[in-house]
Every structure is written in C-alpha cells, then in structure tokens.
Amino acid sequence: MLGFVASRVARAALTICFVVTFAFVVLRLSGDPAMLIMSIDAPPEAIEAFRKAWGLDRPIWEQYIAYAAKALSGDFGNSMRDGRPAIDLVLERVPMTLAITLPAFLIKIGLGIPAGIFAALHRNSMLDRLTMTASVAGFTVPSFVLALLLVLVFSVQLGWLPSSGSESWRHAILPVVTLGVAGAAVLARFTRSAMLEVLGQPYIRTASAKGVPWRRVVSGHALPNAAIPTVTIVGFMIGSLIAGAVVVESVFAWPGVGRLLVASVANRDLAVVQAILLAIALSMVAANLAVDIAYGWLDPRLRRGRAHA
C-alpha cells in the first residue's frame, strides 16, 4: 500500500509540474501583458521598461527557470496590476468561493445520490421517469442559463432575492442553488446507472433467492458496490470546488477565485493566473488521491491487488 501511495504521489507531482509548465508557456504565447496593462498611448520606452521590470524581455525558458526556482521557495510572483503577491490575492478569494461551493456540494450529495438510488429501485416507474427527466434537464441546461433563469424569476419577477453581490447570506442563495442543482443532476444519473448495474449482478439475485430481506440486500450488497463508481464523481466534485464556480461567480458578481481568474486572464495578469491554476491542480490531484484510497477502503479486492503491485 505504501508503494502504491508513493507512486500516486509521484504521478501527482508530475501532473502538477505539467500543468504549471503548460500554463506558463501558453500564457506567454497568448499575448503581451505590457500592451494590455500599459496605456495604448504609452511611449515605446515605457513599454520596454515594463517588460524589462517583469522579466518579459528574456526568452521563455529563462523566465520559466526563474519562476520555477522562486516557486520552490514559496514565491509565486506578484500581480502586475497592483504589485501584491499573487498567492495572497488568491487566498483572499478562496473563502468566498468555498462559501458557495461547499453548500452547493452538500446539495449535490444530499439530493443527487438519494434521487439516483430512488430512481434505480423504482426502475421504469413514473417516479423514475420524472426523476430522470429532471436530471437530464439539470444536466443539459448550461449553468449560466440556469443562473439567468433564477435571476429572472426570483430577483426580477418576485423580488425575493438579490441578483448580484455578496453583502449578506441572501446573496449566496442563487449561486448555491445554481451550482447545487446542476451537480445533483449529474450525480443522480451516475448513481442510478451504478445501482442498476449492481442490481443486475448474480450475487444480488442469489441473496434475494436465499430469503435475505430486500432492504438488507440493498443496504448490505448493492449500495457498497454501487458506491465505488459514484466515489469517482464525488471526488471530481471535491477537486473542482475552487474551479467549479467560474461562470456562476461571473454571473452573480460574486468575489471569488473564479471571478478573479476571469479578470486576471483578461488582464494578462500572469502570476495571478498561474497561482490560481496551481491551486486548482493541487485540489484536483488531492481529490484523485483521496478517491484511490477510498477505492481500497470500499473494495478489499482492490486493496489486496495494490498490496501485491
């Protein structure tokens, strides 16, 4: 098991290095930050001085080596807009993003998994069809469309909730509902598929034929085995808590990491974009590692296989 964890950690480190390198190169090939940050009427000498001050006049490989050396010591560069450390700007926004993504995650789990189990246990019934119809609708409607519909109904027509801002808890309701409904729809579909696959296995029929109560068959045999593929989706949702609210934060003017990412990309604020992408990569990698460990806990066969690997 230790060997497996070590290999996964090494693979995670390579993944993070790849993400950082890819983002570093693409951002510097996508445009000149000096032309966006400096005024259009700025003299060429001022623009050249800006490039030299931020090291943009050097070859990309030299910029990358300098960035990597500083990153290893915890220095991820400063914002080109206000000169503050990029990591500080990101960490300031993380609590605001988690304020809407964590409640939305609880809605996804609390609504999506029970709905998927219920639909699978009542396969081909009217309730199953209604549940899956709602799931398909929530899955196919883009998040920005759902957000605008909620604003139209609850802010414009009814006037119950504010349409943007972050002054009170009421401002978080629409962003949380937007994120939660879309994620619950995805989770319900995957949970139903996993449950139906397990319920069709021979050991389920054998347990039923032996007279085991159906409630015990479901709770003791079906649910633990159906949880294995569902954990993958849940792990992905955990990993995307920081990155999953980019569109929603923009629609509702919520001052989180997603909105900061959009603004930083538009302004070519390279250090801030790189810090955000690094935070996203770390959260995704940590979530995937947690999923692998959960697999071993849920399925002893996988744990034994990894111990021999």
PDB file of C-alpha atoms in Angstrom:
ATOM      1  CA  MET A   1       0.000   0.000   0.000  1.00  0.00           C
ATOM      2  CA  LEU A   2       2.878   2.364   0.763  1.00  0.00           C
ATOM      3  CA  GLY A   3       4.343   1.670  -2.657  1.00  0.00           C
ATOM      4  CA  PHE A   4       1.018   2.445  -4.288  1.00  0.00           C
ATOM      5  CA  VAL A   5       0.659   5.727  -2.386  1.00  0.00           C
ATOM      6  CA  ALA A   6       4.244   6.710  -3.253  1.00  0.00           C
ATOM      7  CA  SER A   7       3.642   6.044  -6.950  1.00  0.00           C
ATOM      8  CA  ARG A   8       0.452   8.078  -6.881  1.00  0.00           C
ATOM      9  CA  VAL A   9       2.195  10.971  -5.120  1.00  0.00           C
ATOM     10  CA  ALA A  10       4.975  10.904  -7.726  1.00  0.00           C
ATOM     11  CA  ARG A  11       2.407  10.891 -10.523  1.00  0.00           C
ATOM     12  CA  ALA A  12       0.596  13.766  -8.838  1.00  0.00           C
ATOM     13  CA  ALA A  13       3.820  15.790  -8.673  1.00  0.00           C
ATOM     14  CA  LEU A  14       4.427  15.194 -12.391  1.00  0.00           C
ATOM     15  CA  THR A  15       0.861  16.250 -13.160  1.00  0.00           C
ATOM     16  CA  ILE A  16       1.269  19.491 -11.230  1.00  0.00           C
ATOM     17  CA  CYS A  17       4.580  20.200 -12.983  1.00  0.00           C
ATOM     18  CA  PHE A  18       2.942  19.611 -16.350  1.00  0.00           C
ATOM     19  CA  VAL A  19       0.012  21.915 -15.553  1.00  0.00           C
ATOM     20  CA  VAL A  20       2.306  24.686 -14.317  1.00  0.00           C
ATOM     21  CA  THR A  21       4.606  24.370 -17.334  1.00  0.00           C
ATOM     22  CA  PHE A  22       1.753  24.261 -19.829  1.00  0.00           C
ATOM     23  CA  ALA A  23       0.059  27.283 -18.282  1.00  0.00           C
ATOM     24  CA  PHE A  24       3.337  29.200 -18.135  1.00  0.00           C
ATOM     25  CA  VAL A  25       4.088  28.673 -21.828  1.00  0.00           C
ATOM     26  CA  VAL A  26       0.555  29.213 -23.130  1.00  0.00           C
ATOM     27  CA  LEU A  27       0.033  32.418 -21.158  1.00  0.00           C
ATOM     28  CA  ARG A  28       3.209  33.942 -22.537  1.00  0.00           C
ATOM     29  CA  LEU A  29       2.390  32.936 -26.096  1.00  0.00           C
ATOM     30  CA  SER A  30      -1.185  34.272 -25.895  1.00  0.00           C
ATOM     31  CA  GLY A  31      -0.339  37.968 -25.841  1.00  0.00           C
ATOM     32  CA  ASP A  32       1.875  40.691 -24.462  1.00  0.00           C
ATOM     33  CA  PRO A  33       0.789  41.783 -20.967  1.00  0.00           C
ATOM     34  CA  ALA A  34       2.562  45.115 -21.435  1.00  0.00           C
ATOM     35  CA  MET A  35       0.212  46.106 -24.259  1.00  0.00           C
ATOM     36  CA  LEU A  36      -2.839  45.477 -22.048  1.00  0.00           C
ATOM     37  CA  ILE A  37      -1.625  46.873 -18.752  1.00  0.00           C
ATOM     38  CA  MET A  38       0.129  49.929 -20.161  1.00  0.00           C
ATOM     39  CA  SER A  39      -1.827  52.644 -21.911  1.00  0.00           C
ATOM     40  CA  ILE A  40      -2.161  52.432 -25.690  1.00  0.00           C
ATOM     41  CA  ASP A  41      -0.604  55.890 -25.896  1.00  0.00           C
ATOM     42  CA  ALA A  42       2.355  54.904 -23.720  1.00  0.00           C
ATOM     43  CA  PRO A  43       5.710  55.579 -25.362  1.00  0.00           C
ATOM     44  CA  PRO A  44       7.730  52.563 -26.565  1.00  0.00           C
ATOM     45  CA  GLU A  45      10.377  53.299 -23.934  1.00  0.00           C
ATOM     46  CA  ALA A  46       7.830  52.899 -21.132  1.00  0.00           C
ATOM     47  CA  ILE A  47       6.511  49.638 -22.567  1.00  0.00           C
ATOM     48  CA  GLU A  48      10.034  48.281 -22.931  1.00  0.00           C
ATOM     49  CA  ALA A  49      10.844  49.326 -19.365  1.00  0.00           C
ATOM     50  CA  PHE A  50       7.727  47.474 -18.156  1.00  0.00           C
ATOM     51  CA  ARG A  51       8.808  44.305 -19.988  1.00  0.00           C
ATOM     52  CA  LYS A  52      12.284  44.532 -18.508  1.00  0.00           C
ATOM     53  CA  ALA A  53      10.974  45.152 -14.989  1.00  0.00           C
ATOM     54  CA  TRP A  54       8.834  41.997 -15.120  1.00  0.00           C
ATOM     55  CA  GLY A  55      11.381  39.882 -16.983  1.00  0.00           C
ATOM     56  CA  LEU A  56       9.251  39.632 -20.123  1.00  0.00           C
ATOM     57  CA  ASP A  57      12.167  40.655 -22.330  1.00  0.00           C
ATOM     58  CA  ARG A  58      14.001  37.394 -21.637  1.00  0.00           C
ATOM     59  CA  PRO A  59      13.495  34.098 -23.510  1.00  0.00           C
ATOM     60  CA  ILE A  60      10.653  31.912 -22.242  1.00  0.00           C
ATOM     61  CA  TRP A  61      12.984  29.217 -20.956  1.00  0.00           C
ATOM     62  CA  GLU A  62      14.860  31.736 -18.822  1.00  0.00           C
ATOM     63  CA  GLN A  63      11.581  33.100 -17.473  1.00  0.00           C
ATOM     64  CA  TYR A  64      10.445  29.570 -16.651  1.00  0.00           C
ATOM     65  CA  ILE A  65      13.632  28.664 -14.785  1.00  0.00           C
ATOM     66  CA  ALA A  66      13.402  31.850 -12.741  1.00  0.00           C
ATOM     67  CA  TYR A  67       9.718  31.238 -11.983  1.00  0.00           C
ATOM     68  CA  ALA A  68      10.290  27.587 -11.009  1.00  0.00           C
ATOM     69  CA  ALA A  69      13.185  28.493  -8.702  1.00  0.00           C
ATOM     70  CA  LYS A  70      11.083  31.097  -6.893  1.00  0.00           C
ATOM     71  CA  ALA A  71       8.017  28.805  -6.758  1.00  0.00           C
ATOM     72  CA  LEU A  72      10.013  26.090  -5.000  1.00  0.00           C
ATOM     73  CA  SER A  73      10.744  28.605  -2.244  1.00  0.00           C
ATOM     74  CA  GLY A  74       7.097  29.662  -1.992  1.00  0.00           C
ATOM     75  CA  ASP A  75       7.322  32.808  -4.117  1.00  0.00           C
ATOM     76  CA  PHE A  76       4.744  32.650  -6.929  1.00  0.00           C
ATOM     77  CA  GLY A  77       5.328  36.141  -8.217  1.00  0.00           C
ATOM     78  CA  ASN A  78       3.479  39.429  -7.846  1.00  0.00           C
ATOM     79  CA  SER A  79       0.433  40.783  -9.576  1.00  0.00           C
ATOM     80  CA  MET A  80       1.240  43.068 -12.499  1.00  0.00           C
ATOM     81  CA  ARG A  81      -1.794  45.166 -11.603  1.00  0.00           C
ATOM     82  CA  ASP A  82      -1.076  46.159  -8.007  1.00  0.00           C
ATOM     83  CA  GLY A  83       2.271  44.528  -7.192  1.00  0.00           C
ATOM     84  CA  ARG A  84       0.889  42.347  -4.398  1.00  0.00           C
ATOM     85  CA  PRO A  85       1.923  38.684  -4.059  1.00  0.00           C
ATOM     86  CA  ALA A  86      -0.236  36.580  -6.357  1.00  0.00           C
ATOM     87  CA  ILE A  87      -0.773  33.857  -3.782  1.00  0.00           C
ATOM     88  CA  ASP A  88      -2.165  36.422  -1.315  1.00  0.00           C
ATOM     89  CA  LEU A  89      -4.732  37.597  -3.851  1.00  0.00           C
ATOM     90  CA  VAL A  90      -5.828  34.010  -4.446  1.00  0.00           C
ATOM     91  CA  LEU A  91      -6.033  33.059  -0.770  1.00  0.00           C
ATOM     92  CA  GLU A  92      -8.155  36.138  -0.076  1.00  0.00           C
ATOM     93  CA  ARG A  93     -10.759  34.896  -2.557  1.00  0.00           C
ATOM     94  CA  VAL A  94     -10.788  31.214  -1.533  1.00  0.00           C
ATOM     95  CA  PRO A  95     -13.145  31.677   1.480  1.00  0.00           C
ATOM     96  CA  MET A  96     -15.698  33.443  -0.732  1.00  0.00           C
ATOM     97  CA  THR A  97     -15.596  30.637  -3.287  1.00  0.00           C
ATOM     98  CA  LEU A  98     -15.916  27.959  -0.615  1.00  0.00           C
ATOM     99  CA  ALA A  99     -18.842  29.899   0.890  1.00  0.00           C
ATOM    100  CA  ILE A 100     -20.934  28.957  -2.150  1.00  0.00           C
ATOM    101  CA  THR A 101     -19.277  25.759  -3.366  1.00  0.00           C
ATOM    102  CA  LEU A 102     -19.363  23.875  -0.050  1.00  0.00           C
ATOM    103  CA  PRO A 103     -23.129  24.347   0.493  1.00  0.00           C
ATOM    104  CA  ALA A 104     -23.642  23.523  -3.187  1.00  0.00           C
ATOM    105  CA  PHE A 105     -21.610  20.329  -2.702  1.00  0.00           C
ATOM    106  CA  LEU A 106     -23.836  19.324   0.205  1.00  0.00           C
ATOM    107  CA  ILE A 107     -26.877  19.876  -2.013  1.00  0.00           C
ATOM    108  CA  LYS A 108     -25.324  17.721  -4.731  1.00  0.00           C
ATOM    109  CA  ILE A 109     -24.715  14.871  -2.307  1.00  0.00           C
ATOM    110  CA  GLY A 110     -27.950  15.215  -0.346  1.00  0.00           C
ATOM    111  CA  LEU A 111     -30.133  15.472  -3.443  1.00  0.00           C
ATOM    112  CA  GLY A 112     -28.281  13.638  -6.208  1.00  0.00           C
ATOM    113  CA  ILE A 113     -27.367  10.359  -4.521  1.00  0.00           C
ATOM    114  CA  PRO A 114     -30.794   9.674  -2.909  1.00  0.00           C
ATOM    115  CA  ALA A 115     -32.519  10.613  -6.187  1.00  0.00           C
ATOM    116  CA  GLY A 116     -30.327   8.203  -8.141  1.00  0.00           C
ATOM    117  CA  ILE A 117     -30.898   5.367  -5.664  1.00  0.00           C
ATOM    118  CA  PHE A 118     -34.641   6.020  -5.609  1.00  0.00           C
ATOM    119  CA  ALA A 119     -34.841   6.025  -9.407  1.00  0.00           C
ATOM    120  CA  ALA A 120     -32.882   2.762  -9.662  1.00  0.00           C
ATOM    121  CA  LEU A 121     -35.042   0.987  -7.081  1.00  0.00           C
ATOM    122  CA  HIS A 122     -38.185   2.107  -8.956  1.00  0.00           C
ATOM    123  CA  ARG A 123     -36.870   1.473 -12.448  1.00  0.00           C
ATOM    124  CA  ASN A 124     -39.258   2.246 -15.348  1.00  0.00           C
ATOM    125  CA  SER A 125     -41.881   3.639 -12.994  1.00  0.00           C
ATOM    126  CA  MET A 126     -43.443   7.067 -13.374  1.00  0.00           C
ATOM    127  CA  LEU A 127     -41.342   8.354 -10.478  1.00  0.00           C
ATOM    128  CA  ASP A 128     -38.200   7.048 -12.185  1.00  0.00           C
ATOM    129  CA  ARG A 129     -39.096   8.823 -15.410  1.00  0.00           C
ATOM    130  CA  LEU A 130     -39.872  12.067 -13.618  1.00  0.00           C
ATOM    131  CA  THR A 131     -36.610  11.906 -11.666  1.00  0.00           C
ATOM    132  CA  MET A 132     -34.524  11.227 -14.768  1.00  0.00           C
ATOM    133  CA  THR A 133     -36.342  13.892 -16.768  1.00  0.00           C
ATOM    134  CA  ALA A 134     -35.479  16.445 -14.097  1.00  0.00           C
ATOM    135  CA  SER A 135     -31.931  15.097 -14.019  1.00  0.00           C
ATOM    136  CA  VAL A 136     -31.492  15.390 -17.773  1.00  0.00           C
ATOM    137  CA  ALA A 137     -32.875  18.933 -17.684  1.00  0.00           C
ATOM    138  CA  GLY A 138     -30.484  19.933 -14.917  1.00  0.00           C
ATOM    139  CA  PHE A 139     -27.589  18.229 -16.680  1.00  0.00           C
ATOM    140  CA  THR A 140     -28.128  19.739 -20.134  1.00  0.00           C
ATOM    141  CA  VAL A 141     -29.023  23.319 -19.200  1.00  0.00           C
ATOM    142  CA  PRO A 142     -25.795  25.381 -19.037  1.00  0.00           C
ATOM    143  CA  SER A 143     -25.069  26.865 -15.637  1.00  0.00           C
ATOM    144  CA  PHE A 144     -25.171  30.436 -16.909  1.00  0.00           C
ATOM    145  CA  VAL A 145     -28.611  29.833 -18.451  1.00  0.00           C
ATOM    146  CA  LEU A 146     -29.902  28.376 -15.182  1.00  0.00           C
ATOM    147  CA  ALA A 147     -28.388  31.305 -13.300  1.00  0.00           C
ATOM    148  CA  LEU A 148     -30.102  33.835 -15.550  1.00  0.00           C
ATOM    149  CA  LEU A 149     -33.426  31.994 -15.227  1.00  0.00           C
ATOM    150  CA  LEU A 150     -33.170  32.057 -11.439  1.00  0.00           C
ATOM    151  CA  VAL A 151     -32.354  35.758 -11.512  1.00  0.00           C
ATOM    152  CA  LEU A 152     -35.315  36.411 -13.812  1.00  0.00           C
ATOM    153  CA  VAL A 153     -37.751  34.537 -11.573  1.00  0.00           C
ATOM    154  CA  PHE A 154     -36.566  35.197  -8.024  1.00  0.00           C
ATOM    155  CA  SER A 155     -34.947  38.608  -8.439  1.00  0.00           C
ATOM    156  CA  VAL A 156     -36.742  40.377 -11.277  1.00  0.00           C
ATOM    157  CA  GLN A 157     -40.241  38.891 -11.163  1.00  0.00           C
ATOM    158  CA  LEU A 158     -40.699  38.020  -7.486  1.00  0.00           C
ATOM    159  CA  GLY A 159     -38.108  40.302  -5.935  1.00  0.00           C
ATOM    160  CA  TRP A 160     -37.305  37.796  -3.197  1.00  0.00           C
ATOM    161  CA  LEU A 161     -33.537  37.595  -3.605  1.00  0.00           C
ATOM    162  CA  PRO A 162     -30.750  39.929  -4.754  1.00  0.00           C
ATOM    163  CA  SER A 163     -29.355  39.258  -8.213  1.00  0.00           C
ATOM    164  CA  SER A 164     -25.689  40.024  -7.501  1.00  0.00           C
ATOM    165  CA  GLY A 165     -23.207  40.987  -4.827  1.00  0.00           C
ATOM    166  CA  SER A 166     -22.046  39.398  -1.586  1.00  0.00           C
ATOM    167  CA  GLU A 167     -23.244  41.697   1.183  1.00  0.00           C
ATOM    168  CA  SER A 168     -25.327  39.082   3.067  1.00  0.00           C
ATOM    169  CA  TRP A 169     -26.203  35.392   3.137  1.00  0.00           C
ATOM    170  CA  ARG A 170     -29.199  36.099   0.906  1.00  0.00           C
ATOM    171  CA  HIS A 171     -26.808  36.988  -1.923  1.00  0.00           C
ATOM    172  CA  ALA A 172     -25.364  33.456  -1.770  1.00  0.00           C
ATOM    173  CA  ILE A 173     -28.665  31.605  -2.231  1.00  0.00           C
ATOM    174  CA  LEU A 174     -28.957  31.839  -6.015  1.00  0.00           C
ATOM    175  CA  PRO A 175     -25.287  30.933  -6.689  1.00  0.00           C
ATOM    176  CA  VAL A 176     -25.541  27.968  -4.308  1.00  0.00           C
ATOM    177  CA  VAL A 177     -28.764  26.721  -5.886  1.00  0.00           C
ATOM    178  CA  THR A 178     -27.319  27.106  -9.398  1.00  0.00           C
ATOM    179  CA  LEU A 179     -24.235  25.057  -8.551  1.00  0.00           C
ATOM    180  CA  GLY A 180     -26.116  22.512  -6.437  1.00  0.00           C
ATOM    181  CA  VAL A 181     -28.875  21.714  -8.920  1.00  0.00           C
ATOM    182  CA  ALA A 182     -26.507  21.142 -11.839  1.00  0.00           C
ATOM    183  CA  GLY A 183     -24.211  18.892  -9.780  1.00  0.00           C
ATOM    184  CA  ALA A 184     -27.103  16.951  -8.244  1.00  0.00           C
ATOM    185  CA  ALA A 185     -28.417  16.159 -11.720  1.00  0.00           C
ATOM    186  CA  VAL A 186     -25.064  14.701 -12.784  1.00  0.00           C
ATOM    187  CA  LEU A 187     -24.697  12.709  -9.584  1.00  0.00           C
ATOM    188  CA  ALA A 188     -28.250  11.338  -9.819  1.00  0.00           C
ATOM    189  CA  ARG A 189     -27.634   9.948 -13.309  1.00  0.00           C
ATOM    190  CA  PHE A 190     -24.343   8.276 -12.343  1.00  0.00           C
ATOM    191  CA  THR A 191     -25.765   6.875  -9.112  1.00  0.00           C
ATOM    192  CA  ARG A 192     -28.781   5.405 -10.910  1.00  0.00           C
ATOM    193  CA  SER A 193     -26.575   3.775 -13.563  1.00  0.00           C
ATOM    194  CA  ALA A 194     -24.246   2.341 -10.913  1.00  0.00           C
ATOM    195  CA  MET A 195     -27.155   0.995  -8.866  1.00  0.00           C
ATOM    196  CA  LEU A 196     -28.831  -0.609 -11.890  1.00  0.00           C
ATOM    197  CA  GLU A 197     -25.589  -2.318 -12.872  1.00  0.00           C
ATOM    198  CA  VAL A 198     -25.128  -3.724  -9.371  1.00  0.00           C
ATOM    199  CA  LEU A 199     -28.764  -4.780  -9.005  1.00  0.00           C
ATOM    200  CA  GLY A 200     -28.378  -6.883 -12.149  1.00  0.00           C
ATOM    201  CA  GLN A 201     -25.447  -8.881 -10.762  1.00  0.00           C
ATOM    202  CA  PRO A 202     -25.859 -12.607  -9.907  1.00  0.00           C
ATOM    203  CA  TYR A 203     -24.946 -12.176  -6.235  1.00  0.00           C
ATOM    204  CA  ILE A 204     -27.910  -9.823  -5.784  1.00  0.00           C
ATOM    205  CA  ARG A 205     -30.275 -12.432  -7.219  1.00  0.00           C
ATOM    206  CA  THR A 206     -28.623 -15.111  -5.093  1.00  0.00           C
ATOM    207  CA  ALA A 207     -29.068 -13.101  -1.913  1.00  0.00           C
ATOM    208  CA  SER A 208     -32.724 -12.493  -2.753  1.00  0.00           C
ATOM    209  CA  ALA A 209     -33.269 -16.192  -3.551  1.00  0.00           C
ATOM    210  CA  LYS A 210     -31.845 -17.142  -0.136  1.00  0.00           C
ATOM    211  CA  GLY A 211     -34.538 -15.108   1.538  1.00  0.00           C
ATOM    212  CA  VAL A 212     -32.422 -12.151   2.583  1.00  0.00           C
ATOM    213  CA  PRO A 213     -34.746  -9.175   3.165  1.00  0.00           C
ATOM    214  CA  TRP A 214     -34.681  -6.754   0.236  1.00  0.00           C
ATOM    215  CA  ARG A 215     -33.774  -3.829   2.485  1.00  0.00           C
ATOM    216  CA  ARG A 216     -30.707  -5.734   3.674  1.00  0.00           C
ATOM    217  CA  VAL A 217     -29.801  -6.731   0.110  1.00  0.00           C
ATOM    218  CA  VAL A 218     -29.856  -3.096  -0.929  1.00  0.00           C
ATOM    219  CA  SER A 219     -28.009  -1.705   2.098  1.00  0.00           C
ATOM    220  CA  GLY A 220     -25.515  -4.537   2.558  1.00  0.00           C
ATOM    221  CA  HIS A 221     -24.740  -5.570  -1.020  1.00  0.00           C
ATOM    222  CA  ALA A 222     -25.982  -3.086  -3.598  1.00  0.00           C
ATOM    223  CA  LEU A 223     -25.085   0.252  -2.030  1.00  0.00           C
ATOM    224  CA  PRO A 224     -21.435  -0.528  -1.099  1.00  0.00           C
ATOM    225  CA  ASN A 225     -20.684  -1.828  -4.589  1.00  0.00           C
ATOM    226  CA  ALA A 226     -22.543   0.980  -6.344  1.00  0.00           C
ATOM    227  CA  ALA A 227     -20.628   3.496  -4.232  1.00  0.00           C
ATOM    228  CA  ILE A 228     -17.324   2.670  -5.961  1.00  0.00           C
ATOM    229  CA  PRO A 229     -18.034   4.419  -9.310  1.00  0.00           C
ATOM    230  CA  THR A 230     -20.027   7.118  -7.530  1.00  0.00           C
ATOM    231  CA  VAL A 231     -16.979   7.989  -5.417  1.00  0.00           C
ATOM    232  CA  THR A 232     -15.165   8.953  -8.617  1.00  0.00           C
ATOM    233  CA  ILE A 233     -17.736  11.610  -9.444  1.00  0.00           C
ATOM    234  CA  VAL A 234     -17.845  12.843  -5.848  1.00  0.00           C
ATOM    235  CA  GLY A 235     -14.051  13.089  -5.807  1.00  0.00           C
ATOM    236  CA  PHE A 236     -14.072  15.095  -9.006  1.00  0.00           C
ATOM    237  CA  MET A 237     -16.657  17.444  -7.500  1.00  0.00           C
ATOM    238  CA  ILE A 238     -14.499  17.921  -4.404  1.00  0.00           C
ATOM    239  CA  GLY A 239     -11.497  18.668  -6.569  1.00  0.00           C
ATOM    240  CA  SER A 240     -13.432  21.218  -8.584  1.00  0.00           C
ATOM    241  CA  LEU A 241     -14.722  23.211  -5.596  1.00  0.00           C
ATOM    242  CA  ILE A 242     -12.350  26.060  -6.441  1.00  0.00           C
ATOM    243  CA  ALA A 243     -12.646  25.901 -10.229  1.00  0.00           C
ATOM    244  CA  GLY A 244     -16.296  24.974 -10.496  1.00  0.00           C
ATOM    245  CA  ALA A 245     -17.760  28.404  -9.841  1.00  0.00           C
ATOM    246  CA  VAL A 246     -16.073  30.466 -12.574  1.00  0.00           C
ATOM    247  CA  VAL A 247     -19.220  31.061 -14.628  1.00  0.00           C
ATOM    248  CA  VAL A 248     -21.557  31.376 -11.650  1.00  0.00           C
ATOM    249  CA  GLU A 249     -19.335  33.879  -9.878  1.00  0.00           C
ATOM    250  CA  SER A 250     -19.200  35.982 -13.030  1.00  0.00           C
ATOM    251  CA  VAL A 251     -22.983  35.958 -13.466  1.00  0.00           C
ATOM    252  CA  PHE A 252     -23.719  36.854  -9.844  1.00  0.00           C
ATOM    253  CA  ALA A 253     -20.714  39.196  -9.388  1.00  0.00           C
ATOM    254  CA  TRP A 254     -19.507  37.018  -6.528  1.00  0.00           C
ATOM    255  CA  PRO A 255     -15.953  37.988  -5.483  1.00  0.00           C
ATOM    256  CA  GLY A 256     -14.403  34.528  -5.510  1.00  0.00           C
ATOM    257  CA  VAL A 257     -11.484  32.774  -7.169  1.00  0.00           C
ATOM    258  CA  GLY A 258     -13.436  32.110 -10.355  1.00  0.00           C
ATOM    259  CA  ARG A 259     -14.170  35.789 -10.934  1.00  0.00           C
ATOM    260  CA  LEU A 260     -10.555  36.630 -10.126  1.00  0.00           C
ATOM    261  CA  LEU A 261      -9.433  34.087 -12.724  1.00  0.00           C
ATOM    262  CA  VAL A 262     -11.627  35.623 -15.429  1.00  0.00           C
ATOM    263  CA  ALA A 263     -10.374  39.120 -14.654  1.00  0.00           C
ATOM    264  CA  SER A 264      -6.741  38.006 -14.472  1.00  0.00           C
ATOM    265  CA  VAL A 265      -6.924  36.195 -17.812  1.00  0.00           C
ATOM    266  CA  ALA A 266      -8.488  39.248 -19.453  1.00  0.00           C
ATOM    267  CA  ASN A 267      -5.774  41.485 -17.983  1.00  0.00           C
ATOM    268  CA  ARG A 268      -2.934  39.034 -18.711  1.00  0.00           C
ATOM    269  CA  ASP A 269      -2.001  39.119 -15.021  1.00  0.00           C
ATOM    270  CA  LEU A 270       0.285  36.130 -15.468  1.00  0.00           C
ATOM    271  CA  ALA A 271       1.370  35.489 -11.889  1.00  0.00           C
ATOM    272  CA  VAL A 272      -2.207  35.502 -10.574  1.00  0.00           C
ATOM    273  CA  VAL A 273      -3.453  33.157 -13.308  1.00  0.00           C
ATOM    274  CA  GLN A 274      -0.583  30.766 -12.648  1.00  0.00           C
ATOM    275  CA  ALA A 275      -1.247  30.798  -8.892  1.00  0.00           C
ATOM    276  CA  ILE A 276      -4.941  30.023  -9.457  1.00  0.00           C
ATOM    277  CA  LEU A 277      -4.173  27.196 -11.877  1.00  0.00           C
ATOM    278  CA  LEU A 278      -1.692  25.759  -9.396  1.00  0.00           C
ATOM    279  CA  ALA A 279      -4.324  25.857  -6.633  1.00  0.00           C
ATOM    280  CA  ILE A 280      -6.828  24.129  -8.919  1.00  0.00           C
ATOM    281  CA  ALA A 281      -4.291  21.476  -9.907  1.00  0.00           C
ATOM    282  CA  LEU A 282      -3.410  20.794  -6.263  1.00  0.00           C
ATOM    283  CA  SER A 283      -7.068  20.411  -5.282  1.00  0.00           C
ATOM    284  CA  MET A 284      -7.797  18.072  -8.199  1.00  0.00           C
ATOM    285  CA  VAL A 285      -4.739  15.923  -7.542  1.00  0.00           C
ATOM    286  CA  ALA A 286      -5.514  15.702  -3.817  1.00  0.00           C
ATOM    287  CA  ALA A 287      -9.099  14.706  -4.600  1.00  0.00           C
ATOM    288  CA  ASN A 288      -7.964  11.976  -7.014  1.00  0.00           C
ATOM    289  CA  LEU A 289      -5.559  10.592  -4.426  1.00  0.00           C
ATOM    290  CA  ALA A 290      -8.369  10.535  -1.852  1.00  0.00           C
ATOM    291  CA  VAL A 291     -10.581   8.684  -4.358  1.00  0.00           C
ATOM    292  CA  ASP A 292      -7.932   5.997  -4.857  1.00  0.00           C
ATOM    293  CA  ILE A 293      -7.640   5.493  -1.100  1.00  0.00           C
ATOM    294  CA  ALA A 294     -11.441   5.350  -0.822  1.00  0.00           C
ATOM    295  CA  TYR A 295     -11.496   2.663  -3.510  1.00  0.00           C
ATOM    296  CA  GLY A 296      -9.266   0.476  -1.376  1.00  0.00           C
ATOM    297  CA  TRP A 297     -11.486   1.009   1.642  1.00  0.00           C
ATOM    298  CA  LEU A 298     -14.708   0.248  -0.238  1.00  0.00           C
ATOM    299  CA  ASP A 299     -13.403  -2.763  -2.159  1.00  0.00           C
ATOM    300  CA  PRO A 300     -10.950  -5.079  -0.315  1.00  0.00           C
ATOM    301  CA  ARG A 301     -10.094  -6.765  -3.626  1.00  0.00           C
ATOM    302  CA  LEU A 302      -8.579  -3.526  -4.909  1.00  0.00           C
ATOM    303  CA  ARG A 303      -6.663  -3.098  -1.653  1.00  0.00           C
ATOM    304  CA  ARG A 304      -5.179  -6.593  -1.917  1.00  0.00           C
ATOM    305  CA  GLY A 305      -4.330  -6.059  -5.547  1.00  0.00           C
ATOM    306  CA  ARG A 306      -2.481  -2.851  -4.750  1.00  0.00           C
ATOM    307  CA  ALA A 307      -0.626  -4.521  -1.888  1.00  0.00           C
ATOM    308  CA  HIS A 308       0.761  -7.120  -4.318  1.00  0.00           C
ATOM    309  CA  ALA A 309       1.510  -4.497  -7.003  1.00  0.00           C
TER     310      ALA A 309
END
